[in-house]
Amino acid sequence: MSTTKSPSATVEGQKGAYNPKEVESKWTQYWFEREVFDLDIIPDKPRFSCALPPPNITGSLHMGHALNGTLQDVLIRLKRMQGYNVLWQPGTDHAGISTQMVVERKLKKEGKSRRDLGREAFVEQVWKWRHEYGNTILEQYKRLGVSFNWDRLAFTMDEGYVKAIYRAFVTLYKEGFIYRGHRVTNWCPRCLTSLSDLEVEHQEVHGHLYLIKYPLVGESGGLTVATTRPESMLGDVAVAVNPEDERYKKFIGRTVKLPLTERELPVIADSYVDVEFGTGCLKITPAHDANDWEVGQRHNLPAPVVIDAEGKMLANEYVPKQFHGKDRFITRQGVVEELKQQELLVEIQDYVHGVGHCERCHTVIEPYLSDQWYLSMKELAEPAIKAVEEGRVVFIPERYASTYLDWMQNIRDWNISRQLWWGHRIPVWTCEECKHRDAFETAPEQCPQCGSKKLEQDPDVLDTWFSSALWPFATLGWPQETNELKVFYPTTILSTAREIINLWVARMIFTSLKFLKTIPFKHVLIHPVIQTPDGKRMSKSKGNAIDPLDMIDRYGADANRFWFTSVGIKGDQDVRFREDRLEEYKRFSNKLWNAGKFVLAQLEGYTPKGIEADKLTLADRWILHRYNVMLRNVNVAFNNYDFDDAAREIYDFTWDYFCDWYIEIAKIQLAQEGTAEQTRRVLHVVFEGLMRAMHPITPFITEELWSKLPKSELFTQLDSIMFAPYPREDERFFCEEAENEMSLVMKIIRSIRNTRQTFNVPAGSEADVILHIGDAGEKAILEKMTDYIKRIARAGQLTFASDSSMPPRSAWEQVASSKVIVPLGALIDVEKTREKLQQRKQAVEKDVQKTKQILDSADFRKKAPPEKVQSIESQLAELEKQLNSIDAQLKMLE
RNA sequence: GGGCGGUUAGCUCAAUGGUGGAGCACUUCGUUUACACCGAAGGGGAUGGGGGUUCGAAUCCCUCACCGCCCACCA
């Protein structure tokens, strides 16, 4: 057994207060020195595994990471203690666009661009950056105390991981799921790459709807079209109307002149046109609008390109000279001016509409005609839909299943190519000689068809999410059949943010079903979003984000973790950040610390021994009951992912039951020879168990206190509390009797305190108390507890009266069938007493009225269950009895 | 445009259809040797509005308002 030393020895100079910083750095260092986080595969145990959503290497820890990291760590630590074979796979994502942006920005400061360096040198620069800064966020995670398997850090550009990506790509390619598509896609003119639909953020923009007249050729009049992007009209090839539209039927097949140019456009009919919207005439610009592209395809129209990749107007025959090379938004103004002058601008309406922005740099997306690699989704989505519909993959809260299903059921093909340099280069090579094109897992030396060595690899890289999609199995070594895959796959849970359900979760599900023939995880936990104190979205760029590291500095990691746990994942998922909640849990840490100090002081030289049930006092039996009830509730709550319930159970037990009541009673019992020994045993059992019960939530403080507690032989051999078994309730200690008896004692004590305060009995004076207890059984219980009641309620003499009469000038309170009487004698303030009695009378009268209302209401007696009726009736009787007493007392004062 | 979530004490949140709770803040008292980052007591609420179901609604149904989020190819 280790020697027991007061933990305050480690926190000198601070009376009583818990110092989280010191304890946290001490144990972080210890944990890493002992390598407690290294993976240890235990055969023949059930598994619990989970992959950390890999943060971007450019990232820094924000509230979402901290919250999600905590929730996962709570489960991981819990399951580890419950004897599961546990894996928590950590790692980072190379984050294509983000990382390329960061390094480009850095180069820009040095006056260079990536083109100056060339592809190879640039990628080298990014790697350099990655080695220098890429693990920042993981270091920040350490402050939170997360128990990743740190020896298994993965990165989406690790050698093995890259093999997985190429295996996946080539397989999909050979099976025909990946194809080259020529069409209009989302394009960021700043990042100079295409984007998938999910990487486009729709923001509400206050813009304009321009109504422009296209004159008819060879006759007077014209058609008026509506557009939000007049500059794109230069690429128009037709005006479309709905074939059913009576207003325009007659124009179909005629010709209009495109303003600002000499071009003539046909008027065509297409049911895509909405008769209700705008003028009912739609200009068709196939190269610069995804829908127009479709219309153009249907009608075999050309697709002239007028805007280039950087969002500037092209210098070609479609664009009037004055706009050549001009930015798209400047051109918009120019086109509008020109139209005004030619009196072809019919109207400008204010118009609020959703405009796509680049998720990374917030530039307005330009629909852009290009060749991209697409993944055909329909067939791949089907089994993934089934997996969720059939409950093999379960979302928690379950409502998020519909977010997923809605997306998957309306799935569109996925553009997986990006025109970037940082990422996984698309493993497709084309023979320069015979133009044969194919995908290869490793670079081919020669063309398999003609043998030529002149092969060119596709310049594009894969969408970052293509590699993330493989995360749960690629990190475990797939496509190799590793032991880790065998032991830990499919994983148990995935805990993540709701905003990436489609972007990431959906894609892991379909890739896993495709390549592993099984689901990637059983439960998908969707955690809440922490908002600013006034309910806004936290955003680094807006400067309203709260840094979790600051909060850890200020309140301690455990306090932060406790708050995250108490937030839970079930209820409201928009959680406002409130610093006073952290304050609360910091105080809780302090409370626990001081309780620990007390317990440790009592256990000096103590050797753990079993509890002897027949020697327990009421208070002992009561706290053991409460303790085991708490354990039961906590286990149930965790099992259902009710983190908030578990946190509340632990908080309330610790503060309200253990500290406020049991420790106070223990002080009395410890001073008496007959009860001292069992009290120490109970204190030890409960407090030691409480440390283990809390450890998943608050690893630092529990590790510190537990390390100082006397422990049984088995436990002293453990490197850390994290390997100790998680406590479960022992039903033998459930004791409703103790619960009832103790709650009676507590009620009486509260009543004495209340009466003293109400009548201003000075705290220093020990007022005598008379108890008239109506029930003989209750009286017996209370008589046994006389010493405790006297001490805790600070009573002088405590006597039991056989009738309810009381000395004149007494203050009193009714508790169930009993009366708590405090004779005040000379202490009494007649006016004050009368005032208080009147107040109390009013309160009781209000209750009487309420109760009568229930009883008198229509069919209550007829239809409510009899036991309910009876209980309300007895309540009424009780209240009326109280009223009588109050009246009697008032009379006595006259 | 579609969908989801929320609206309870001054603030942040709890409450199997049965007389609405906690923490913070506020008021009063208190340094009793684990803790003043504490203890004790207290004040404070037509549960967003309006309908409906029910003996009984914060809770179930309808509707409106406001807040937040996701999805969406209506120019």
mmCIF file of C-alpha atoms in Angstrom, chain A residues 524-706:
data_model
loop_
_atom_site.group_PDB
_atom_site.id
_atom_site.type_symbol
_atom_site.label_atom_id
_atom_site.label_comp_id
_atom_site.label_asym_id
_atom_site.label_seq_id
_atom_site.Cartn_x
_atom_site.Cartn_y
_atom_site.Cartn_z
ATOM 1 C CA VAL A 524 -23.098 7.719 -35.464
ATOM 2 C CA LEU A 525 -23.167 10.268 -32.649
ATOM 3 C CA ILE A 526 -23.948 13.780 -33.777
ATOM 4 C CA HIS A 527 -22.832 16.327 -31.214
ATOM 5 C CA PRO A 528 -24.267 19.803 -30.617
ATOM 6 C CA VAL A 529 -22.828 23.052 -31.882
ATOM 7 C CA ILE A 530 -21.441 25.519 -29.377
ATOM 8 C CA GLN A 531 -22.643 28.998 -30.228
ATOM 9 C CA THR A 532 -21.494 32.366 -28.956
ATOM 10 C CA PRO A 533 -23.148 33.602 -25.753
ATOM 11 C CA ASP A 534 -25.700 35.517 -27.830
ATOM 12 C CA GLY A 535 -26.579 32.549 -30.000
ATOM 13 C CA LYS A 536 -24.471 33.254 -33.072
ATOM 14 C CA ARG A 537 -22.207 30.943 -34.964
ATOM 15 C CA MET A 538 -18.633 31.015 -33.684
ATOM 16 C CA SER A 539 -16.255 31.967 -36.414
ATOM 17 C CA LYS A 540 -12.585 32.681 -36.327
ATOM 18 C CA SER A 541 -12.849 35.244 -39.090
ATOM 19 C CA LYS A 542 -15.608 37.113 -37.289
ATOM 20 C CA GLY A 543 -13.425 37.117 -34.199
ATOM 21 C CA ASN A 544 -16.196 35.822 -31.973
ATOM 22 C CA ALA A 545 -14.766 32.357 -31.452
ATOM 23 C CA ILE A 546 -13.819 31.313 -27.964
ATOM 24 C CA ASP A 547 -10.545 29.458 -27.703
ATOM 25 C CA PRO A 548 -10.910 26.281 -25.682
ATOM 26 C CA LEU A 549 -7.245 26.468 -24.716
ATOM 27 C CA ASP A 550 -7.903 29.778 -22.970
ATOM 28 C CA MET A 551 -10.753 28.149 -21.125
ATOM 29 C CA ILE A 552 -8.577 25.219 -20.116
ATOM 30 C CA ASP A 553 -6.002 27.692 -18.830
ATOM 31 C CA ARG A 554 -8.612 29.520 -16.850
ATOM 32 C CA TYR A 555 -10.786 26.730 -15.487
ATOM 33 C CA GLY A 556 -8.852 23.523 -15.969
ATOM 34 C CA ALA A 557 -9.285 20.721 -18.452
ATOM 35 C CA ASP A 558 -11.532 18.742 -16.122
ATOM 36 C CA ALA A 559 -13.970 21.628 -15.655
ATOM 37 C CA ASN A 560 -14.177 22.055 -19.423
ATOM 38 C CA ARG A 561 -14.693 18.349 -19.913
ATOM 39 C CA PHE A 562 -17.381 18.263 -17.270
ATOM 40 C CA TRP A 563 -19.233 21.023 -19.026
ATOM 41 C CA PHE A 564 -18.972 19.311 -22.423
ATOM 42 C CA THR A 565 -20.240 16.102 -20.880
ATOM 43 C CA SER A 566 -23.149 17.866 -19.232
ATOM 44 C CA VAL A 567 -24.078 19.373 -22.590
ATOM 45 C CA GLY A 568 -24.611 15.842 -23.877
ATOM 46 C CA ILE A 569 -25.852 15.038 -27.352
ATOM 47 C CA LYS A 570 -29.553 14.436 -26.880
ATOM 48 C CA GLY A 571 -31.472 17.623 -26.175
ATOM 49 C CA ASP A 572 -31.049 21.006 -27.758
ATOM 50 C CA GLN A 573 -28.208 20.906 -30.228
ATOM 51 C CA ASP A 574 -27.591 24.642 -30.321
ATOM 52 C CA VAL A 575 -25.729 25.305 -27.122
ATOM 53 C CA ARG A 576 -24.783 28.798 -26.119
ATOM 54 C CA PHE A 577 -21.372 29.130 -24.601
ATOM 55 C CA ARG A 578 -21.573 30.374 -21.041
ATOM 56 C CA GLU A 579 -18.423 30.999 -19.120
ATOM 57 C CA ASP A 580 -20.263 30.763 -15.814
ATOM 58 C CA ARG A 581 -20.891 27.097 -16.522
ATOM 59 C CA LEU A 582 -17.145 26.588 -16.569
ATOM 60 C CA GLU A 583 -16.940 28.571 -13.366
ATOM 61 C CA GLU A 584 -19.473 26.184 -11.879
ATOM 62 C CA TYR A 585 -17.478 23.107 -12.816
ATOM 63 C CA LYS A 586 -14.247 24.678 -11.664
ATOM 64 C CA ARG A 587 -15.903 25.114 -8.295
ATOM 65 C CA PHE A 588 -17.001 21.531 -8.504
ATOM 66 C CA SER A 589 -13.400 20.437 -9.073
ATOM 67 C CA ASN A 590 -12.439 22.430 -6.034
ATOM 68 C CA LYS A 591 -15.207 20.899 -3.984
ATOM 69 C CA LEU A 592 -14.115 17.437 -4.955
ATOM 70 C CA TRP A 593 -10.511 18.276 -4.220
ATOM 71 C CA ASN A 594 -11.344 19.399 -0.729
ATOM 72 C CA ALA A 595 -13.551 16.436 -0.062
ATOM 73 C CA GLY A 596 -10.601 14.356 -1.192
ATOM 74 C CA LYS A 597 -8.352 16.157 1.228
ATOM 75 C CA PHE A 598 -10.737 15.343 4.049
ATOM 76 C CA VAL A 599 -11.085 11.701 3.074
ATOM 77 C CA LEU A 600 -7.351 11.238 2.656
ATOM 78 C CA ALA A 601 -6.692 12.767 6.043
ATOM 79 C CA GLN A 602 -9.093 10.273 7.629
ATOM 80 C CA LEU A 603 -7.504 7.371 5.814
ATOM 81 C CA GLU A 604 -3.984 7.981 7.005
ATOM 82 C CA GLY A 605 -2.464 4.571 7.581
ATOM 83 C CA TYR A 606 -5.643 2.822 6.518
ATOM 84 C CA THR A 607 -5.625 -0.536 4.798
ATOM 85 C CA PRO A 608 -8.672 -1.264 2.637
ATOM 86 C CA LYS A 609 -11.047 -3.728 4.231
ATOM 87 C CA GLY A 610 -14.496 -4.994 3.447
ATOM 88 C CA ILE A 611 -17.546 -3.376 4.918
ATOM 89 C CA GLU A 612 -19.254 -5.228 7.756
ATOM 90 C CA ALA A 613 -22.899 -4.791 6.988
ATOM 91 C CA ASP A 614 -24.153 -5.440 10.510
ATOM 92 C CA LYS A 615 -22.052 -2.628 11.953
ATOM 93 C CA LEU A 616 -23.329 0.121 9.710
ATOM 94 C CA THR A 617 -25.218 3.154 10.944
ATOM 95 C CA LEU A 618 -28.236 4.583 9.219
ATOM 96 C CA ALA A 619 -26.081 7.221 7.558
ATOM 97 C CA ASP A 620 -23.638 4.573 6.338
ATOM 98 C CA ARG A 621 -26.389 2.444 4.868
ATOM 99 C CA TRP A 622 -27.936 5.538 3.337
ATOM 100 C CA ILE A 623 -24.789 6.778 1.579
ATOM 101 C CA LEU A 624 -24.018 3.278 0.323
ATOM 102 C CA HIS A 625 -27.530 3.137 -1.053
ATOM 103 C CA ARG A 626 -27.214 6.522 -2.754
ATOM 104 C CA TYR A 627 -23.780 5.612 -4.064
ATOM 105 C CA ASN A 628 -24.989 2.409 -5.658
ATOM 106 C CA VAL A 629 -28.064 4.076 -7.091
ATOM 107 C CA MET A 630 -25.766 6.679 -8.599
ATOM 108 C CA LEU A 631 -23.592 3.963 -10.119
ATOM 109 C CA ARG A 632 -26.611 2.251 -11.591
ATOM 110 C CA ASN A 633 -27.926 5.464 -13.112
ATOM 111 C CA VAL A 634 -24.531 6.473 -14.462
ATOM 112 C CA ASN A 635 -24.002 3.100 -16.103
ATOM 113 C CA VAL A 636 -27.438 3.183 -17.670
ATOM 114 C CA ALA A 637 -26.950 6.755 -18.849
ATOM 115 C CA PHE A 638 -23.581 6.114 -20.471
ATOM 116 C CA ASN A 639 -24.950 3.012 -22.089
ATOM 117 C CA ASN A 640 -27.588 5.160 -23.800
ATOM 118 C CA TYR A 641 -25.152 7.962 -24.616
ATOM 119 C CA ASP A 642 -26.998 10.170 -22.127
ATOM 120 C CA PHE A 643 -23.834 11.988 -21.182
ATOM 121 C CA ASP A 644 -25.733 14.811 -19.532
ATOM 122 C CA ASP A 645 -27.610 12.470 -17.218
ATOM 123 C CA ALA A 646 -24.407 10.736 -16.187
ATOM 124 C CA ALA A 647 -22.739 14.048 -15.432
ATOM 125 C CA ARG A 648 -25.704 15.251 -13.413
ATOM 126 C CA GLU A 649 -25.861 12.044 -11.386
ATOM 127 C CA ILE A 650 -22.211 12.323 -10.465
ATOM 128 C CA TYR A 651 -22.422 16.027 -9.709
ATOM 129 C CA ASP A 652 -25.465 15.724 -7.481
ATOM 130 C CA PHE A 653 -24.202 12.671 -5.673
ATOM 131 C CA THR A 654 -20.842 14.247 -4.969
ATOM 132 C CA TRP A 655 -22.070 17.598 -3.813
ATOM 133 C CA ASP A 656 -25.527 17.072 -2.368
ATOM 134 C CA TYR A 657 -25.235 13.644 -0.810
ATOM 135 C CA PHE A 658 -21.596 12.892 -0.168
ATOM 136 C CA CYS A 659 -20.247 16.332 0.737
ATOM 137 C CA ASP A 660 -23.242 18.083 2.227
ATOM 138 C CA TRP A 661 -24.529 15.214 4.291
ATOM 139 C CA TYR A 662 -22.344 12.186 4.600
ATOM 140 C CA ILE A 663 -19.056 13.954 5.322
ATOM 141 C CA GLU A 664 -20.755 16.031 7.990
ATOM 142 C CA ILE A 665 -22.178 12.930 9.630
ATOM 143 C CA ALA A 666 -18.911 11.079 9.178
ATOM 144 C CA LYS A 667 -17.178 13.703 11.276
ATOM 145 C CA ILE A 668 -19.418 12.718 14.178
ATOM 146 C CA GLN A 669 -19.072 9.010 13.580
ATOM 147 C CA LEU A 670 -15.304 9.221 13.299
ATOM 148 C CA ALA A 671 -15.150 10.813 16.718
ATOM 149 C CA GLN A 672 -16.932 7.869 18.317
ATOM 150 C CA GLU A 673 -15.101 4.666 18.924
ATOM 151 C CA GLY A 674 -17.987 2.392 18.030
ATOM 152 C CA THR A 675 -18.523 3.822 14.588
ATOM 153 C CA ALA A 676 -15.129 5.197 13.565
ATOM 154 C CA GLU A 677 -13.788 2.061 11.872
ATOM 155 C CA GLN A 678 -16.804 1.372 9.663
ATOM 156 C CA THR A 679 -17.031 5.048 8.766
ATOM 157 C CA ARG A 680 -13.496 4.950 7.448
ATOM 158 C CA ARG A 681 -14.342 1.879 5.433
ATOM 159 C CA VAL A 682 -17.428 3.510 3.975
ATOM 160 C CA LEU A 683 -15.567 6.716 3.195
ATOM 161 C CA HIS A 684 -12.937 4.695 1.411
ATOM 162 C CA VAL A 685 -15.286 2.500 -0.569
ATOM 163 C CA VAL A 686 -17.469 5.367 -1.693
ATOM 164 C CA PHE A 687 -14.772 7.888 -2.461
ATOM 165 C CA GLU A 688 -12.444 5.452 -4.186
ATOM 166 C CA GLY A 689 -15.347 4.208 -6.293
ATOM 167 C CA LEU A 690 -16.449 7.726 -7.034
ATOM 168 C CA MET A 691 -13.006 8.475 -8.465
ATOM 169 C CA ARG A 692 -13.324 5.565 -10.839
ATOM 170 C CA ALA A 693 -16.894 6.464 -11.741
ATOM 171 C CA MET A 694 -15.853 10.020 -12.584
ATOM 172 C CA HIS A 695 -12.599 9.235 -14.269
ATOM 173 C CA PRO A 696 -13.911 9.111 -17.849
ATOM 174 C CA ILE A 697 -15.200 12.662 -17.427
ATOM 175 C CA THR A 698 -12.434 14.194 -15.328
ATOM 176 C CA PRO A 699 -9.264 12.184 -15.857
ATOM 177 C CA PHE A 700 -6.769 14.533 -14.231
ATOM 178 C CA ILE A 701 -8.193 15.218 -10.810
ATOM 179 C CA THR A 702 -9.369 11.652 -10.356
ATOM 180 C CA GLU A 703 -5.960 10.294 -11.292
ATOM 181 C CA GLU A 704 -4.332 12.603 -8.756
ATOM 182 C CA LEU A 705 -6.680 11.801 -5.887
ATOM 183 C CA TRP A 706 -6.849 8.112 -6.680
#
